[in-house]
mmCIF file of N, CA and C in Angstrom:
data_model
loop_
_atom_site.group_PDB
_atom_site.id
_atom_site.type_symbol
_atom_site.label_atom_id
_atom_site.label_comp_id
_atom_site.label_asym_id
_atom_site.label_seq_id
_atom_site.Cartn_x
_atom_site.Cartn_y
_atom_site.Cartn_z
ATOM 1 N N UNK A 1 31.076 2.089 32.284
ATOM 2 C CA UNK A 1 31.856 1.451 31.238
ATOM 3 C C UNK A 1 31.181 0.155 30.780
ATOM 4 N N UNK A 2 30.327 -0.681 32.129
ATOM 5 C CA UNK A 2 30.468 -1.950 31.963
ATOM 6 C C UNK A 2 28.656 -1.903 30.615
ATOM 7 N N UNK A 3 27.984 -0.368 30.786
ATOM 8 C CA UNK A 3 26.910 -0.123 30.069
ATOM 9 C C UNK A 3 27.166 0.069 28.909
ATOM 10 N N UNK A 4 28.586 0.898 28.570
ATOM 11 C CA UNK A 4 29.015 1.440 27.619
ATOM 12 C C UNK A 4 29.233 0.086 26.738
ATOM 13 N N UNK A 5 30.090 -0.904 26.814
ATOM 14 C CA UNK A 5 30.426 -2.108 26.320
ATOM 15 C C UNK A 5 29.029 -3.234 25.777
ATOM 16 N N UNK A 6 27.658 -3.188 26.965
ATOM 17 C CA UNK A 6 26.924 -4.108 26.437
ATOM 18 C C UNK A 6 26.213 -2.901 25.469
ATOM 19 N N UNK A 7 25.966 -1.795 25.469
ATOM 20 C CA UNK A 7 25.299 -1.276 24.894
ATOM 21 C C UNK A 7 26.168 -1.411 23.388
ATOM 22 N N UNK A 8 27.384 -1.471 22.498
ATOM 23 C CA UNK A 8 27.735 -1.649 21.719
ATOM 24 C C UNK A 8 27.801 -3.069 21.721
ATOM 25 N N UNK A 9 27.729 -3.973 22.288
ATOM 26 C CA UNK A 9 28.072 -5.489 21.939
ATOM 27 C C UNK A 9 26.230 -5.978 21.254
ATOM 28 N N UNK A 10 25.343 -5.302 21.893
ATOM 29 C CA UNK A 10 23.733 -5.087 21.627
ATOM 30 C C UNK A 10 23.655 -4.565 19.901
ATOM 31 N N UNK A 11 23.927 -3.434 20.116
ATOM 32 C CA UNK A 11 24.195 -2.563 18.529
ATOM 33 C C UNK A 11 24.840 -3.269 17.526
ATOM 34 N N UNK A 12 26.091 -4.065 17.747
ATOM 35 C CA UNK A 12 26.818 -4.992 16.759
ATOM 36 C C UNK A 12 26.126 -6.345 16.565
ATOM 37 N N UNK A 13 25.205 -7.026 17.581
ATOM 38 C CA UNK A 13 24.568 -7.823 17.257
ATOM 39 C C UNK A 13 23.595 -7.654 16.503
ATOM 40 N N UNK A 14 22.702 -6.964 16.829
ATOM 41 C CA UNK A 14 21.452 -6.471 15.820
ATOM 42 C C UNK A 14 22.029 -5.684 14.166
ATOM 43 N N UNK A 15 23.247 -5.237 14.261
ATOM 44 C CA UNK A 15 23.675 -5.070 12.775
ATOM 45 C C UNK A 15 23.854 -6.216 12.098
ATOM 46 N N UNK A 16 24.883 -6.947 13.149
ATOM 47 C CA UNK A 16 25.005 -8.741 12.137
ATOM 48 C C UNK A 16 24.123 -9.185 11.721
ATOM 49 N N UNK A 17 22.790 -9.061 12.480
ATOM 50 C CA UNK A 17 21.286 -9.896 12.249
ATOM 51 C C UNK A 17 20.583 -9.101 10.745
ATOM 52 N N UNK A 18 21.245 -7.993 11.114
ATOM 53 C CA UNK A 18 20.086 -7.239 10.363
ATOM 54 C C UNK A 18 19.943 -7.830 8.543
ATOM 55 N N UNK A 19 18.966 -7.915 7.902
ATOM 56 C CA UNK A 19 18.506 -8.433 6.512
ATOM 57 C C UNK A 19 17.932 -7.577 5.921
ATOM 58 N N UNK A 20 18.349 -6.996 4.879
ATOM 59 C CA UNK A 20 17.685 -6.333 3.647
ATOM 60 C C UNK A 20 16.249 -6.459 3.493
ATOM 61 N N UNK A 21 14.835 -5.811 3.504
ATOM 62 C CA UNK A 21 13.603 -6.956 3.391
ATOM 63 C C UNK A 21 14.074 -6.828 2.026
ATOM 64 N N UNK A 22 14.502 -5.993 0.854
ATOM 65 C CA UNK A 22 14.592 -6.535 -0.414
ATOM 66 C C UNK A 22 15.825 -7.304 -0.996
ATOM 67 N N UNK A 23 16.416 -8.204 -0.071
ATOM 68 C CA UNK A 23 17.141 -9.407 -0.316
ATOM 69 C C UNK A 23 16.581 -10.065 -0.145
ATOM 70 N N UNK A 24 17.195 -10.887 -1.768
ATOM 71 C CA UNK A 24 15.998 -12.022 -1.882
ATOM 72 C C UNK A 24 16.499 -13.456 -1.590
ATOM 73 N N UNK A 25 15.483 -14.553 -0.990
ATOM 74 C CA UNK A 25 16.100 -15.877 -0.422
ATOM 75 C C UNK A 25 16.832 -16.532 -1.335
ATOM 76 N N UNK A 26 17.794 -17.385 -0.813
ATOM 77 C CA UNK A 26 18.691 -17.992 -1.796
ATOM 78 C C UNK A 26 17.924 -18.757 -3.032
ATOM 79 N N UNK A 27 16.737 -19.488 -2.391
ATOM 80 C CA UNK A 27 15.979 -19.967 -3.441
ATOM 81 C C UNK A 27 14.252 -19.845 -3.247
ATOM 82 N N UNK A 28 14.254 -19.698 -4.671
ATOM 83 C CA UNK A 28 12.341 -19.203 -4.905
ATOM 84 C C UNK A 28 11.825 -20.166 -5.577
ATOM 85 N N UNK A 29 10.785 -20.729 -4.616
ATOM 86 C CA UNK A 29 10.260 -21.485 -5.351
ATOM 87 C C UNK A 29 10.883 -22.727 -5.929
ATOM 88 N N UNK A 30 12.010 -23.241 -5.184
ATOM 89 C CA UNK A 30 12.645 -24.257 -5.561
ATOM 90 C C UNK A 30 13.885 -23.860 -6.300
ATOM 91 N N UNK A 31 13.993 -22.787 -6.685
ATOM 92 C CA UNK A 31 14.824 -22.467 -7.787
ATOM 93 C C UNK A 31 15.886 -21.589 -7.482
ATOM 94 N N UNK A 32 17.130 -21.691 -7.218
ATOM 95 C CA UNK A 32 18.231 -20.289 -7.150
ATOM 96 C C UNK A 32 18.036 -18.947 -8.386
ATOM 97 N N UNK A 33 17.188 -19.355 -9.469
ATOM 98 C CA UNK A 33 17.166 -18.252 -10.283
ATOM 99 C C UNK A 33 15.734 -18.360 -10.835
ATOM 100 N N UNK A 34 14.819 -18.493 -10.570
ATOM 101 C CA UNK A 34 13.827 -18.023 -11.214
ATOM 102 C C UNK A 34 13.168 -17.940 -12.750
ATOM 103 N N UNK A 35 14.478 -16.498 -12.649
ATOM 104 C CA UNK A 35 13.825 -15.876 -14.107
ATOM 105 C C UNK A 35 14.578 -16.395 -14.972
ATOM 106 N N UNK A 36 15.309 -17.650 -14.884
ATOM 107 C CA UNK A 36 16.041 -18.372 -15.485
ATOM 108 C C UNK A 36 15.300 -19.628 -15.530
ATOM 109 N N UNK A 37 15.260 -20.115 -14.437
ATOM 110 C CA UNK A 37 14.839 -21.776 -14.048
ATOM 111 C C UNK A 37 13.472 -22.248 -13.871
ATOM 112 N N UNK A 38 12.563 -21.105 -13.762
ATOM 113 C CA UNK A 38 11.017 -21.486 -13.459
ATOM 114 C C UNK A 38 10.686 -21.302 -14.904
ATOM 115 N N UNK A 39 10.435 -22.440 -15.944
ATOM 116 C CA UNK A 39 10.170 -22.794 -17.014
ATOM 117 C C UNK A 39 9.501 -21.722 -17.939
ATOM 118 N N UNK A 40 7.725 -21.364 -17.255
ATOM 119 C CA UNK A 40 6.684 -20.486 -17.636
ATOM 120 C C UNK A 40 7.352 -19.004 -17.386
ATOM 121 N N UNK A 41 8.214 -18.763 -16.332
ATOM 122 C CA UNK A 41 8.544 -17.374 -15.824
ATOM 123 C C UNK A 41 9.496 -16.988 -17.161
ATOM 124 N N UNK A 42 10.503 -18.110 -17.330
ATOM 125 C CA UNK A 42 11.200 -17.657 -18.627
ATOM 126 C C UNK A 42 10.321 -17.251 -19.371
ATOM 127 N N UNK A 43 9.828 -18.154 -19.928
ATOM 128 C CA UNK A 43 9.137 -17.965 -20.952
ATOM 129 C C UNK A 43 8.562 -16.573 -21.670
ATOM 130 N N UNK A 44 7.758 -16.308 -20.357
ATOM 131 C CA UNK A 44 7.116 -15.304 -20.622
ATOM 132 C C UNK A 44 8.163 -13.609 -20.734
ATOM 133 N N UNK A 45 9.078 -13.729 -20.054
ATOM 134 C CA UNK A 45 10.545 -12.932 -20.224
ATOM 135 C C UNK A 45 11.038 -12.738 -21.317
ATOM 136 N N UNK A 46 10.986 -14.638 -21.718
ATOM 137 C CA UNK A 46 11.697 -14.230 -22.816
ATOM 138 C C UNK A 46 10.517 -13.312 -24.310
ATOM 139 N N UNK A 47 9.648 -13.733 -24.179
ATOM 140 C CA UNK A 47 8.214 -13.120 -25.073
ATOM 141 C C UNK A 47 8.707 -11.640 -24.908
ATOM 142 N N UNK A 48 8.892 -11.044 -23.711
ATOM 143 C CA UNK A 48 8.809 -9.592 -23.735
ATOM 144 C C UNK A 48 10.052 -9.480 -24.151
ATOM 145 N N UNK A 49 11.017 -10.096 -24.152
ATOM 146 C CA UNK A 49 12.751 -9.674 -25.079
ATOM 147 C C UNK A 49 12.548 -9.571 -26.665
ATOM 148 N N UNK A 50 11.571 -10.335 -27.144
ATOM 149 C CA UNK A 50 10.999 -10.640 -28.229
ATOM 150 C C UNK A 50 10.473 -8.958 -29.126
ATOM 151 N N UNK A 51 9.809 -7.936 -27.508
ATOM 152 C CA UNK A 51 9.170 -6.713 -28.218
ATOM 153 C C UNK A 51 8.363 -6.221 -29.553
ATOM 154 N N UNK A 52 8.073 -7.318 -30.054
ATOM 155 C CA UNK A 52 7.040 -6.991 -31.243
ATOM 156 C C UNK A 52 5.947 -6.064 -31.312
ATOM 157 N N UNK A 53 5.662 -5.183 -30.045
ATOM 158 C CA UNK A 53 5.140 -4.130 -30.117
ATOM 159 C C UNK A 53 5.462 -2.991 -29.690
ATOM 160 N N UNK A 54 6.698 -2.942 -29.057
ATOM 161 C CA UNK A 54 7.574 -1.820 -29.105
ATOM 162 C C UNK A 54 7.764 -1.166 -27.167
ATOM 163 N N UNK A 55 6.927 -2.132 -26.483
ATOM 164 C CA UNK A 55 6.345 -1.735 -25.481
ATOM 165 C C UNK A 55 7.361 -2.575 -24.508
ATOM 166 N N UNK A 56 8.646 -3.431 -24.747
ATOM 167 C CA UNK A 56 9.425 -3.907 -23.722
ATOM 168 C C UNK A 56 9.943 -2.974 -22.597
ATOM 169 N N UNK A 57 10.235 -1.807 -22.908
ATOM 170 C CA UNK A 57 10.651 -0.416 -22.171
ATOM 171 C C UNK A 57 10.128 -0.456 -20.897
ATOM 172 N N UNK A 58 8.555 -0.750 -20.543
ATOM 173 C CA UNK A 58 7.369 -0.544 -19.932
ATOM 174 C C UNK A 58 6.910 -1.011 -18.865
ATOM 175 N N UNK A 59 7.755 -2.633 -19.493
ATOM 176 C CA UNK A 59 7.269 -3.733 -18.405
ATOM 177 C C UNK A 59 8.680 -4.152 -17.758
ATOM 178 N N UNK A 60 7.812 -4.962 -16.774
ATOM 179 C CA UNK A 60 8.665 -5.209 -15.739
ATOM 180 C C UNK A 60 8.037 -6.506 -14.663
ATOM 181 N N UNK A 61 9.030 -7.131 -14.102
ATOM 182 C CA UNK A 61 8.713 -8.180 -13.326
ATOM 183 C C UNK A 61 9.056 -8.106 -11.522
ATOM 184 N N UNK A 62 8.275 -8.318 -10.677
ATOM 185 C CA UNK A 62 8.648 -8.152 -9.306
ATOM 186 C C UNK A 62 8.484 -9.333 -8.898
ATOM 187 N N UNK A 63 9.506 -9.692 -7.281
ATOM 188 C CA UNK A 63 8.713 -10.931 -6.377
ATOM 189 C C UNK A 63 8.330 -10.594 -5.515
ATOM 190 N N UNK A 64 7.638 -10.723 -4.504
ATOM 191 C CA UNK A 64 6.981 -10.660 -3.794
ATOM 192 C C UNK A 64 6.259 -11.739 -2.837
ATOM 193 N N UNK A 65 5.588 -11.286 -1.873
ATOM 194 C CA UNK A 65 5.039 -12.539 -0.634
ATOM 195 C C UNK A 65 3.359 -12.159 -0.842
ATOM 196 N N UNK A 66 2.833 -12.958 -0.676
ATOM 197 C CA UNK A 66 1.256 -12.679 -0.770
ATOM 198 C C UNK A 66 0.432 -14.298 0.498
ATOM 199 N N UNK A 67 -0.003 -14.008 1.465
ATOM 200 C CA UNK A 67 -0.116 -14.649 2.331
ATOM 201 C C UNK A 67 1.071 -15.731 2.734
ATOM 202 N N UNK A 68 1.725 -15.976 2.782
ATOM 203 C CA UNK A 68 3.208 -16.214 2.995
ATOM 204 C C UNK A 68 3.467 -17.259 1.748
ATOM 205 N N UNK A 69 3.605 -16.755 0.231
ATOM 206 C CA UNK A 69 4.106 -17.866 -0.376
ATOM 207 C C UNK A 69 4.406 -17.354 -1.640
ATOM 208 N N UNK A 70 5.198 -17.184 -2.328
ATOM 209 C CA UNK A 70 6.366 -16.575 -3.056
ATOM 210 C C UNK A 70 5.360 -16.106 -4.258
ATOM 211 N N UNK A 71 5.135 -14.964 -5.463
ATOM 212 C CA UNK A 71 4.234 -14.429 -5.931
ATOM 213 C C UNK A 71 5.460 -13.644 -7.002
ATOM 214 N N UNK A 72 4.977 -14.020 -8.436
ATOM 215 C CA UNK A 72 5.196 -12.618 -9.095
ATOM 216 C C UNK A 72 4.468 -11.965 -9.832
ATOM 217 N N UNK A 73 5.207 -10.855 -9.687
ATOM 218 C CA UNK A 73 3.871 -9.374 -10.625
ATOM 219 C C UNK A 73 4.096 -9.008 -11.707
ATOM 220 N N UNK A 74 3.392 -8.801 -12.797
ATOM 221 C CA UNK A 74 3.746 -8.780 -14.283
ATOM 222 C C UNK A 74 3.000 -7.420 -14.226
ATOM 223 N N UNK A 75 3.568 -5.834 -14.345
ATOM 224 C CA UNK A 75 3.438 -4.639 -14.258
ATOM 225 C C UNK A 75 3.955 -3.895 -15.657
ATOM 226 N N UNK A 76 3.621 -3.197 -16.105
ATOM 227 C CA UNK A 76 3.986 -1.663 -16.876
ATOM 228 C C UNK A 76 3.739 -0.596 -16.135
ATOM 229 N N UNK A 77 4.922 0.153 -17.050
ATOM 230 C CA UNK A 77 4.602 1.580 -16.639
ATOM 231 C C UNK A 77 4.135 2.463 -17.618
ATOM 232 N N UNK A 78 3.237 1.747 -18.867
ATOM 233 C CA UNK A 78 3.191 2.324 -20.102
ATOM 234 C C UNK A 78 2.046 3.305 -19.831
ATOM 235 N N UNK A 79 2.341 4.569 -20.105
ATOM 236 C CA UNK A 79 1.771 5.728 -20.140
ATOM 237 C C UNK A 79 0.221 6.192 -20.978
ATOM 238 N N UNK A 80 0.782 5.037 -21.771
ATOM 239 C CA UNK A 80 -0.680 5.028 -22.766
ATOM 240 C C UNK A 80 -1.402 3.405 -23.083
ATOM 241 N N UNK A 81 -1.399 2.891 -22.280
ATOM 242 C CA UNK A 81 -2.059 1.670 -22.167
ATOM 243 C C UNK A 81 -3.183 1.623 -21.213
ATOM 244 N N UNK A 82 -3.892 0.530 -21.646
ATOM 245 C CA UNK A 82 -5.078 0.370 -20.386
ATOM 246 C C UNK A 82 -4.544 -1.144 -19.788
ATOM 247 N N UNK A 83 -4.061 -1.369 -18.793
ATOM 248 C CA UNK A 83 -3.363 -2.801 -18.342
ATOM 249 C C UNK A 83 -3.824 -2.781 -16.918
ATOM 250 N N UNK A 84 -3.934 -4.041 -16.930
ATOM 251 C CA UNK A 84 -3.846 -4.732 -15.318
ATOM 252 C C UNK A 84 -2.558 -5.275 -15.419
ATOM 253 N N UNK A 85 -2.476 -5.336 -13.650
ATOM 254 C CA UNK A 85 -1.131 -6.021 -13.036
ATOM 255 C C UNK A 85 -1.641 -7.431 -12.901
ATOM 256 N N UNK A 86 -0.570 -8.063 -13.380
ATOM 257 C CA UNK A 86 -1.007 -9.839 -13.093
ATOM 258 C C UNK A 86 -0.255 -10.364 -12.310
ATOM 259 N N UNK A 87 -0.938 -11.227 -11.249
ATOM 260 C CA UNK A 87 0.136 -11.937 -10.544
ATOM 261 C C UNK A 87 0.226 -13.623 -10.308
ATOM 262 N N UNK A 88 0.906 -14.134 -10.413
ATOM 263 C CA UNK A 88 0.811 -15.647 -10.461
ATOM 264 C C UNK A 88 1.999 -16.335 -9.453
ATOM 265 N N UNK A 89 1.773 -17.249 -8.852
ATOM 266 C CA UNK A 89 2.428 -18.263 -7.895
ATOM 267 C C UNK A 89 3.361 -18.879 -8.529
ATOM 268 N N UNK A 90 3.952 -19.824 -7.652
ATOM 269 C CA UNK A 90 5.256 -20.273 -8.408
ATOM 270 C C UNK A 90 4.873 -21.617 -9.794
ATOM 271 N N UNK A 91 3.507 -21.549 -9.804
ATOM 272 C CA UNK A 91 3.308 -22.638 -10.564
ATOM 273 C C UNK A 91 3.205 -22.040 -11.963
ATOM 274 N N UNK A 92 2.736 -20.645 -12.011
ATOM 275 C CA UNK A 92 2.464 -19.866 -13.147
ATOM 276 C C UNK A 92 0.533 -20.123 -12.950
ATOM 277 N N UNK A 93 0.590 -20.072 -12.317
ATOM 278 C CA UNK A 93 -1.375 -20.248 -11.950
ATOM 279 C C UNK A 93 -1.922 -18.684 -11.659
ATOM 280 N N UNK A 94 -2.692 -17.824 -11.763
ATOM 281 C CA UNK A 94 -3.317 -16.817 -11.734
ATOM 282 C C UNK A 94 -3.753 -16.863 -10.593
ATOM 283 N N UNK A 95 -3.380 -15.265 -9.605
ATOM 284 C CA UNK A 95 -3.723 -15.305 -8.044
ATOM 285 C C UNK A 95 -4.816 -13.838 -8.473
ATOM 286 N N UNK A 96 -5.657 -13.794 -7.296
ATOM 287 C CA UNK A 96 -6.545 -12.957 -7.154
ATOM 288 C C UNK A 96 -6.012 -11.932 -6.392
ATOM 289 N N UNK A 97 -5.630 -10.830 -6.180
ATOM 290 C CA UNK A 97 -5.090 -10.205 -5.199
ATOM 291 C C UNK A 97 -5.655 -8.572 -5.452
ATOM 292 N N UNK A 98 -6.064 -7.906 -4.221
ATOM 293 C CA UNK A 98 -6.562 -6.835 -3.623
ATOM 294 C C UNK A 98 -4.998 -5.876 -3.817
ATOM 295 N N UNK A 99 -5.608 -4.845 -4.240
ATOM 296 C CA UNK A 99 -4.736 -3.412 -3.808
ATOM 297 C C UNK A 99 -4.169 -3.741 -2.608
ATOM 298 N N UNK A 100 -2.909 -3.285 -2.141
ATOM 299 C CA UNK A 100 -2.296 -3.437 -0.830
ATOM 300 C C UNK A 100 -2.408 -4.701 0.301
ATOM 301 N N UNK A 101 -2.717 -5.918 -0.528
ATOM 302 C CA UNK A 101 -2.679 -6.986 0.121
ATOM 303 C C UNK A 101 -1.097 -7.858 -0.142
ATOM 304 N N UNK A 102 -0.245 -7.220 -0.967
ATOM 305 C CA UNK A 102 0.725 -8.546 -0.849
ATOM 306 C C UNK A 102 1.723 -7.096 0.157
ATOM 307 N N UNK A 103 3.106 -8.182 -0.293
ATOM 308 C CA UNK A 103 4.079 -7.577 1.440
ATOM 309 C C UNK A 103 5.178 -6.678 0.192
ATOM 310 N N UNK A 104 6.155 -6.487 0.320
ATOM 311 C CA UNK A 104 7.045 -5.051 -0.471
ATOM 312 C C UNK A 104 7.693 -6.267 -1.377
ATOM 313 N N UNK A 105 8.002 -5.659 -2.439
ATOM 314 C CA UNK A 105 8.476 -6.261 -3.769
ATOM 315 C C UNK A 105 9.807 -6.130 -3.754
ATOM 316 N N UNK A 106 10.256 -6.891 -5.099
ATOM 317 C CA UNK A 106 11.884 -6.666 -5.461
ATOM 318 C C UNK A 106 11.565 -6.902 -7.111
ATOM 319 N N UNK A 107 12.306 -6.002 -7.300
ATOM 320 C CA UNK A 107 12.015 -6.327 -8.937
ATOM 321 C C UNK A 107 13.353 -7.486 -9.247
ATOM 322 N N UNK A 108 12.832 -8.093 -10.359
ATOM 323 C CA UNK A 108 13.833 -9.529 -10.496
ATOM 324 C C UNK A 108 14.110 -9.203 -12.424
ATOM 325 N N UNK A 109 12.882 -8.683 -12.901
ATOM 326 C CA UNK A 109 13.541 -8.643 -14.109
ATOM 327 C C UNK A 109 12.725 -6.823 -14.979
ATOM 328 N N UNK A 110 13.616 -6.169 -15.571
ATOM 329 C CA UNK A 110 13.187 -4.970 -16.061
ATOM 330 C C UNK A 110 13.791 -4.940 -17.487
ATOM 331 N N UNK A 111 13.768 -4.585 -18.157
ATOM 332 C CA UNK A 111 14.795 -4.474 -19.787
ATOM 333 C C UNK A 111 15.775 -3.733 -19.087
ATOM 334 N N UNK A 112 16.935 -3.088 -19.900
ATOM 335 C CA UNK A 112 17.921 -2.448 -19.758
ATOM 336 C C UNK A 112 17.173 -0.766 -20.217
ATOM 337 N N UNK A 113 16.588 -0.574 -21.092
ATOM 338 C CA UNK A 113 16.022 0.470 -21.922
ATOM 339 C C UNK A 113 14.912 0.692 -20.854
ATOM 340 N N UNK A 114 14.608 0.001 -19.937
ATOM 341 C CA UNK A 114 13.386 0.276 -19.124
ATOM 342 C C UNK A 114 13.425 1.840 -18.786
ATOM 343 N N UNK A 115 11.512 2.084 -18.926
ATOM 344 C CA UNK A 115 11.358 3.275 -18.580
ATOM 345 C C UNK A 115 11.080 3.715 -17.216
ATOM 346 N N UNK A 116 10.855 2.351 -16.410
ATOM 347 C CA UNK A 116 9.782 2.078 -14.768
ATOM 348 C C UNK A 116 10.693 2.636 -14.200
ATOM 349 N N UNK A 117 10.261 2.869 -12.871
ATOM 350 C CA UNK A 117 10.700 2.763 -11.402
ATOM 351 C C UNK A 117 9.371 1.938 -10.549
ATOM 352 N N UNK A 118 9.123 0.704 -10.778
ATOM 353 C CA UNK A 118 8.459 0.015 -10.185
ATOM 354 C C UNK A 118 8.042 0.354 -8.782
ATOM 355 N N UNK A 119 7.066 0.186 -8.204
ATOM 356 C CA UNK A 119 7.044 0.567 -6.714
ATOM 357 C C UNK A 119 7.115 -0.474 -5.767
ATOM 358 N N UNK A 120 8.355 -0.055 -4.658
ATOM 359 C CA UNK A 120 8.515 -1.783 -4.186
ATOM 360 C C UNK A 120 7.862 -1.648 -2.624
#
């Protein structure tokens, strides 16, 4: 019995503990919202709400960790484009980053009309 009891008091602890890895910290980069409050991140959000080439559908925004320090990815999924993925720090500064070097994503901003399923 007395196994039966720690073995569920074990199980209920490690559920309480347990964290989403794609929940994201209360604040990024200084900021509770980001894609609101990080000046350049708007910005550039708001450019793609803008769609003047028809291609808002496509793109999409992730966060992410890249040697431990907060990173986002500026991705499409446009079918007929030739694009790189861009990624930049919380300053809006341009990072260098390798195939399969940063840690699993969360997407933070997509259109509504989006066509992606981003890969997280």
């Amino acid at each position: 019995m007395k196994a039966t009891l720690l073995s569920l008091l074990l199980l209920a602890i490690a559920v309480a503990c347990h964290r989403d890895k794609n929940e994201l910290d209360p604040l990024v980069c200084g900021v509770a919202n980001p894609t609101e409050n990080l000046p350049w991140l708007k910005a550039v959000i708001d450019e793609y709400k803008k769609d003047q080439d028809g291609l808002m559908k496509y793109k999409y925004v992730l966060q992410s960790t890249y040697k431990g320090s907060t990173v986002f990815v500026f991705g499409n999924c446009c079918p007929f484009c030739l694009s790189m993925i861009l990624v930049r720090d919380c300053e809006g500064n341009r990072i260098e980053v390798k195939a399969g070097e940063g840690e699993p994503t969360t997407v933070i901003w997509k259109p509504e009309n989006s066509t992606c399923e981003p890969t997280k």
